[in-house]
Tab-separated table of C-alpha atoms in Angstrom:
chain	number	residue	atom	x	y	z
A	249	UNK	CA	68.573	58.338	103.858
A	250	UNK	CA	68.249	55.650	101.297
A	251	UNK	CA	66.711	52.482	101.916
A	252	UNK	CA	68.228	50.383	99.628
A	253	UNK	CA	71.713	51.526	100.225
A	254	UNK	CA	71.601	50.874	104.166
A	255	UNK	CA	72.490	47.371	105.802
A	256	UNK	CA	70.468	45.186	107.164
A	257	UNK	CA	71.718	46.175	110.683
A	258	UNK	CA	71.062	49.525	109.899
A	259	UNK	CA	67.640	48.844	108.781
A	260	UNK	CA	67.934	46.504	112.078
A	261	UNK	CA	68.009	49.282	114.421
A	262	UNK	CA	65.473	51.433	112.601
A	263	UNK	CA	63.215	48.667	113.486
A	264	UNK	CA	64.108	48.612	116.618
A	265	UNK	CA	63.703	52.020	116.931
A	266	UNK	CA	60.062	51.802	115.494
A	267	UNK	CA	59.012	48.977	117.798
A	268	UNK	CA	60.498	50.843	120.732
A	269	UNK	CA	58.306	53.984	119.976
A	270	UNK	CA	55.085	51.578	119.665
A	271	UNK	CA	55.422	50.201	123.008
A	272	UNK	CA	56.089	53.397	124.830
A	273	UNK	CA	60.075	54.135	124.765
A	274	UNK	CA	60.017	56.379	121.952
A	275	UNK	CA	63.065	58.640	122.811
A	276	UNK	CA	64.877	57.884	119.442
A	277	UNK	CA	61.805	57.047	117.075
A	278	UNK	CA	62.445	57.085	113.885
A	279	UNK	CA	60.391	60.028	111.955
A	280	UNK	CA	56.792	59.840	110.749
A	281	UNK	CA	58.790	60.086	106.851
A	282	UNK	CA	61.524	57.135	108.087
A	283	UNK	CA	58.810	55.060	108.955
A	284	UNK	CA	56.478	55.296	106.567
A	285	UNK	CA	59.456	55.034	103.698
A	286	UNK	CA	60.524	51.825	105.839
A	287	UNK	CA	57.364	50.411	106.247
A	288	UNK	CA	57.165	51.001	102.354
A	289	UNK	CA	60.516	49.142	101.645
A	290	UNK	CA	60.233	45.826	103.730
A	291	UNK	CA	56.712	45.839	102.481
A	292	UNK	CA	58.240	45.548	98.978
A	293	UNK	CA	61.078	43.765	99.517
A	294	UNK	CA	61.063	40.543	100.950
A	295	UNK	CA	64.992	39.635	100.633
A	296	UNK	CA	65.762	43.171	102.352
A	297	UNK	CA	63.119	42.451	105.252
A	298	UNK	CA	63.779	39.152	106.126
A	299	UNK	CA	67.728	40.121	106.383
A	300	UNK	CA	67.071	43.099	108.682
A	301	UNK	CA	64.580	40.769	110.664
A	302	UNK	CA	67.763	38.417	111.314
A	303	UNK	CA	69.831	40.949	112.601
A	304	UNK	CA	66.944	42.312	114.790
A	305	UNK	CA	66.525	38.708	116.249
A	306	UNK	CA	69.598	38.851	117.576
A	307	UNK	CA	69.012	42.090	119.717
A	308	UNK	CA	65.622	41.172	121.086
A	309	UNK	CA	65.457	42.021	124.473
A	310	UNK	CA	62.503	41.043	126.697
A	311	UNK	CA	60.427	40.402	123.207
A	312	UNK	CA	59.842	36.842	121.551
A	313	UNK	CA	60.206	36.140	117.951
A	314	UNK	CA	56.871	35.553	117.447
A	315	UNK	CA	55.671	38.789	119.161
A	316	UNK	CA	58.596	40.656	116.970
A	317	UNK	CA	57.265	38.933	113.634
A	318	UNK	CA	53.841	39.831	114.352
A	319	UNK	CA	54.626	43.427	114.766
A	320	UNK	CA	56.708	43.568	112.041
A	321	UNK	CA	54.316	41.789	109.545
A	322	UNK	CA	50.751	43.225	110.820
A	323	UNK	CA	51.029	46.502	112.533
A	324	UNK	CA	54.359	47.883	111.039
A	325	UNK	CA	54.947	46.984	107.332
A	326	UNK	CA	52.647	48.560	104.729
A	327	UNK	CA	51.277	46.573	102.124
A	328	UNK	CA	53.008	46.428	98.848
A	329	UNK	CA	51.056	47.477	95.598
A	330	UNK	CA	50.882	45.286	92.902
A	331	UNK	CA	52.630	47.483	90.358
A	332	UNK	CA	55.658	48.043	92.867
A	333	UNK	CA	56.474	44.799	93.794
A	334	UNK	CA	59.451	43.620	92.943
């Protein structure tokens, strides 16, 4: 799989996927290497992570904005280093 080359619904539902396994309905997580790379990716790119956070916004189910946001930005995206950022 390759990051940039995915959509933002695609990279949608691998959050969805992710957020799913954190809060105990991990039956389709995404793999310790998908998240990591993903976590990587939005961390680095904001244009790509604020266009999958869209289309995520419009699945929510049960979970706020704010509570999605949160996750997203403090327990799920890794911080990008300075040399990588784009």
């Amino acid at each position: 799989m390759r990051l940039p080359d995915l959509t933002p619904t695609e990279l949608a539902d691998l959050l969805a996927r992710a957020y799913a396994a954190d809060h105990g309905n991990g039956d389709d997580a995404p793999s310790a290497m998908e998240r990591t790379a993903l976590a990587d990716y939005l961390g680095c790119r904001d244009d790509a992570r604020d266009a999958a956070f869209a289309v995520w916004c419009l699945e929510l189910d049960g979970v706020t904005e704010d509570e999605a946001e949160y996750w997203l930005d403090v327990e799920f995206i890794e911080p990008c280093h300075e040399e990588r950022a784009v």
